[in-house]
Amino acid sequence: IAWWSNYLEAKMSRNTSIGKDLEKNISIILNELKIPHKGGVNSKHVFAGLKKNMHKCYVDLITNANEEKNENKTLISAKHQNVKGTAEEKILHETMVLSQLIKDYGYKKAVIILDGDGWTWKNYYLSEEYKEIIKVFPKVDIIDFNQIKDYNF
């Protein structure tokens, strides 16, 4: 019984280092593309504004963060999932929050970058059908990690 308890504890523990590695890798690619940004390398999230519930909202990275005007800045949310779980069920909420930040603070756009093999909805999130659904949240894109170099930040 002790081994089962240890197994469950290990399986249920939240390993956030993988997500930080994803943020770091995104930052490295942005550096290669010569896109200035804040966040990613030091794994500190960047304050982007207040949500509708007046709670602070942080994103993983912001491009062109040193510019005064938000209209040239892209918000980046990095999502890694290695095992099936509820994180992928929160993508629609994340889309809504990012859209609200764009509207309220004048950001150029936002992108949610998906990585990992644990997504059961990933193909759907990247599909044209899902893009139709999230049209109510303009200027928010969802891409696969492998699409970063081709994405127009």
Tab-separated table of C-alpha atoms in Angstrom:
chain	number	residue	atom	x	y	z
A	1	ILE	CA	0.000	0.000	0.000
A	2	ALA	CA	2.892	2.399	0.693
A	3	TRP	CA	4.185	2.024	-2.870
A	4	TRP	CA	0.701	2.917	-4.208
A	5	SER	CA	0.606	6.046	-2.064
A	6	ASN	CA	4.065	7.074	-3.302
A	7	TYR	CA	3.049	6.343	-6.881
A	8	LEU	CA	-0.094	8.464	-6.606
A	9	GLU	CA	1.793	11.290	-4.915
A	10	ALA	CA	4.396	11.330	-7.691
A	11	LYS	CA	1.738	11.133	-10.391
A	12	MET	CA	-0.372	13.901	-8.841
A	13	SER	CA	2.498	16.292	-8.096
A	14	ARG	CA	2.640	19.323	-10.298
A	15	ASN	CA	5.948	19.597	-12.091
A	16	THR	CA	6.077	23.230	-13.204
A	17	SER	CA	9.688	23.043	-14.367
A	18	ILE	CA	8.536	21.710	-17.750
A	19	GLY	CA	6.358	24.789	-18.274
A	20	LYS	CA	9.304	26.999	-17.339
A	21	ASP	CA	11.452	25.132	-19.844
A	22	LEU	CA	8.815	25.823	-22.498
A	23	GLU	CA	8.828	29.529	-21.653
A	24	LYS	CA	12.638	29.549	-21.836
A	25	ASN	CA	12.576	27.791	-25.225
A	26	ILE	CA	10.048	30.275	-26.573
A	27	SER	CA	12.298	33.079	-25.350
A	28	ILE	CA	15.302	31.546	-27.131
A	29	ILE	CA	13.339	31.347	-30.393
A	30	LEU	CA	12.164	34.960	-30.011
A	31	ASN	CA	15.808	35.951	-29.532
A	32	GLU	CA	16.743	34.051	-32.704
A	33	LEU	CA	13.964	35.896	-34.545
A	34	LYS	CA	15.241	39.174	-33.044
A	35	ILE	CA	11.889	39.882	-31.395
A	36	PRO	CA	12.393	41.877	-28.190
A	37	HIS	CA	10.404	40.542	-25.255
A	38	LYS	CA	10.084	40.305	-21.509
A	39	GLY	CA	9.698	37.061	-19.567
A	40	GLY	CA	10.671	33.527	-20.455
A	41	VAL	CA	14.363	33.373	-19.617
A	42	ASN	CA	14.037	34.228	-15.947
A	43	SER	CA	10.696	32.358	-15.735
A	44	LYS	CA	9.037	35.345	-14.080
A	45	HIS	CA	5.613	36.095	-15.377
A	46	VAL	CA	4.867	39.559	-16.704
A	47	PHE	CA	2.016	41.714	-15.418
A	48	ALA	CA	-0.390	42.438	-18.282
A	49	GLY	CA	-3.305	44.181	-16.549
A	50	LEU	CA	-6.378	43.526	-14.458
A	51	LYS	CA	-8.974	40.924	-15.308
A	52	LYS	CA	-12.690	41.737	-15.150
A	53	ASN	CA	-12.747	40.391	-11.592
A	54	MET	CA	-10.070	42.997	-10.761
A	55	HIS	CA	-7.422	40.336	-10.108
A	56	LYS	CA	-3.969	40.868	-11.555
A	57	CYS	CA	-3.253	38.973	-14.751
A	58	TYR	CA	0.210	37.743	-15.602
A	59	VAL	CA	1.327	36.235	-18.897
A	60	ASP	CA	4.407	34.196	-19.654
A	61	LEU	CA	5.958	36.633	-22.131
A	62	ILE	CA	5.209	39.943	-23.820
A	63	THR	CA	6.860	40.955	-27.091
A	64	ASN	CA	8.104	44.524	-27.528
A	65	ALA	CA	7.625	44.993	-23.782
A	66	ASN	CA	9.878	48.042	-23.617
A	67	GLU	CA	7.720	50.072	-25.989
A	68	GLU	CA	5.448	52.646	-24.422
A	69	LYS	CA	2.361	51.776	-26.428
A	70	ASN	CA	0.663	48.430	-25.999
A	71	GLU	CA	-0.536	48.419	-29.620
A	72	ASN	CA	2.767	46.817	-30.690
A	73	LYS	CA	2.872	44.208	-27.917
A	74	THR	CA	1.816	40.578	-28.209
A	75	LEU	CA	0.833	38.624	-25.094
A	76	ILE	CA	2.150	35.051	-24.992
A	77	SER	CA	0.716	32.242	-22.897
A	78	ALA	CA	2.734	29.007	-22.941
A	79	LYS	CA	0.827	25.816	-22.145
A	80	HIS	CA	2.575	22.470	-21.738
A	81	GLN	CA	0.710	19.254	-21.046
A	82	ASN	CA	2.437	15.881	-20.792
A	83	VAL	CA	-0.468	13.909	-19.354
A	84	LYS	CA	-4.212	14.066	-19.844
A	85	GLY	CA	-5.745	16.553	-17.425
A	86	THR	CA	-7.938	19.556	-16.828
A	87	ALA	CA	-5.441	22.175	-18.019
A	88	GLU	CA	-6.654	21.753	-21.572
A	89	GLU	CA	-10.215	22.420	-20.450
A	90	LYS	CA	-9.156	25.922	-19.390
A	91	ILE	CA	-8.062	27.051	-22.867
A	92	LEU	CA	-11.388	28.732	-23.649
A	93	HIS	CA	-11.200	30.705	-20.388
A	94	GLU	CA	-7.608	31.701	-21.160
A	95	THR	CA	-8.748	32.867	-24.602
A	96	MET	CA	-11.473	35.001	-23.016
A	97	VAL	CA	-9.101	36.600	-20.487
A	98	LEU	CA	-6.478	37.404	-23.133
A	99	SER	CA	-9.149	38.896	-25.392
A	100	GLN	CA	-10.347	41.108	-22.548
A	101	LEU	CA	-6.779	42.327	-21.918
A	102	ILE	CA	-6.399	43.192	-25.605
A	103	LYS	CA	-9.629	45.164	-25.540
A	104	ASP	CA	-9.038	46.930	-22.211
A	105	TYR	CA	-5.324	47.691	-22.587
A	106	GLY	CA	-4.878	47.989	-26.347
A	107	TYR	CA	-2.479	45.114	-26.918
A	108	LYS	CA	-1.815	44.121	-30.533
A	109	LYS	CA	-2.849	40.486	-30.014
A	110	ALA	CA	-2.264	37.360	-27.950
A	111	VAL	CA	-1.137	33.841	-28.708
A	112	ILE	CA	-1.512	30.642	-26.722
A	113	ILE	CA	1.309	28.228	-27.543
A	114	LEU	CA	0.554	24.550	-26.951
A	115	ASP	CA	3.259	21.965	-26.339
A	116	GLY	CA	3.471	18.407	-25.045
A	117	ASP	CA	1.970	15.024	-25.795
A	118	GLY	CA	-0.778	15.008	-23.146
A	119	TRP	CA	-3.304	17.083	-25.058
A	120	THR	CA	-6.429	15.222	-26.091
A	121	TRP	CA	-8.002	18.393	-27.548
A	122	LYS	CA	-4.889	19.845	-29.207
A	123	ASN	CA	-5.851	19.033	-32.792
A	124	TYR	CA	-9.270	20.552	-32.200
A	125	TYR	CA	-7.808	23.732	-30.692
A	126	LEU	CA	-5.648	24.093	-33.790
A	127	SER	CA	-8.518	23.355	-36.210
A	128	GLU	CA	-10.452	25.750	-38.417
A	129	GLU	CA	-13.629	24.657	-36.634
A	130	TYR	CA	-12.302	25.931	-33.297
A	131	LYS	CA	-11.065	29.140	-34.919
A	132	GLU	CA	-14.689	29.752	-35.946
A	133	ILE	CA	-15.828	29.302	-32.354
A	134	ILE	CA	-13.299	31.734	-30.897
A	135	LYS	CA	-14.032	34.469	-33.436
A	136	VAL	CA	-15.908	36.141	-30.572
A	137	PHE	CA	-12.448	36.636	-29.036
A	138	PRO	CA	-10.669	38.496	-31.833
A	139	LYS	CA	-6.920	38.810	-31.962
A	140	VAL	CA	-6.265	35.650	-29.924
A	141	ASP	CA	-4.503	32.821	-31.743
A	142	ILE	CA	-3.704	29.284	-30.678
A	143	ILE	CA	-0.652	27.626	-32.215
A	144	ASP	CA	1.522	24.579	-31.757
A	145	PHE	CA	5.062	25.105	-30.434
A	146	ASN	CA	6.410	23.961	-33.804
A	147	GLN	CA	4.653	26.905	-35.512
A	148	ILE	CA	6.456	29.639	-33.547
A	149	LYS	CA	9.062	30.463	-36.179
A	150	ASP	CA	6.317	31.032	-38.775
A	151	TYR	CA	4.024	33.044	-36.491
A	152	ASN	CA	3.745	36.806	-37.002
A	153	PHE	CA	4.271	38.231	-33.534
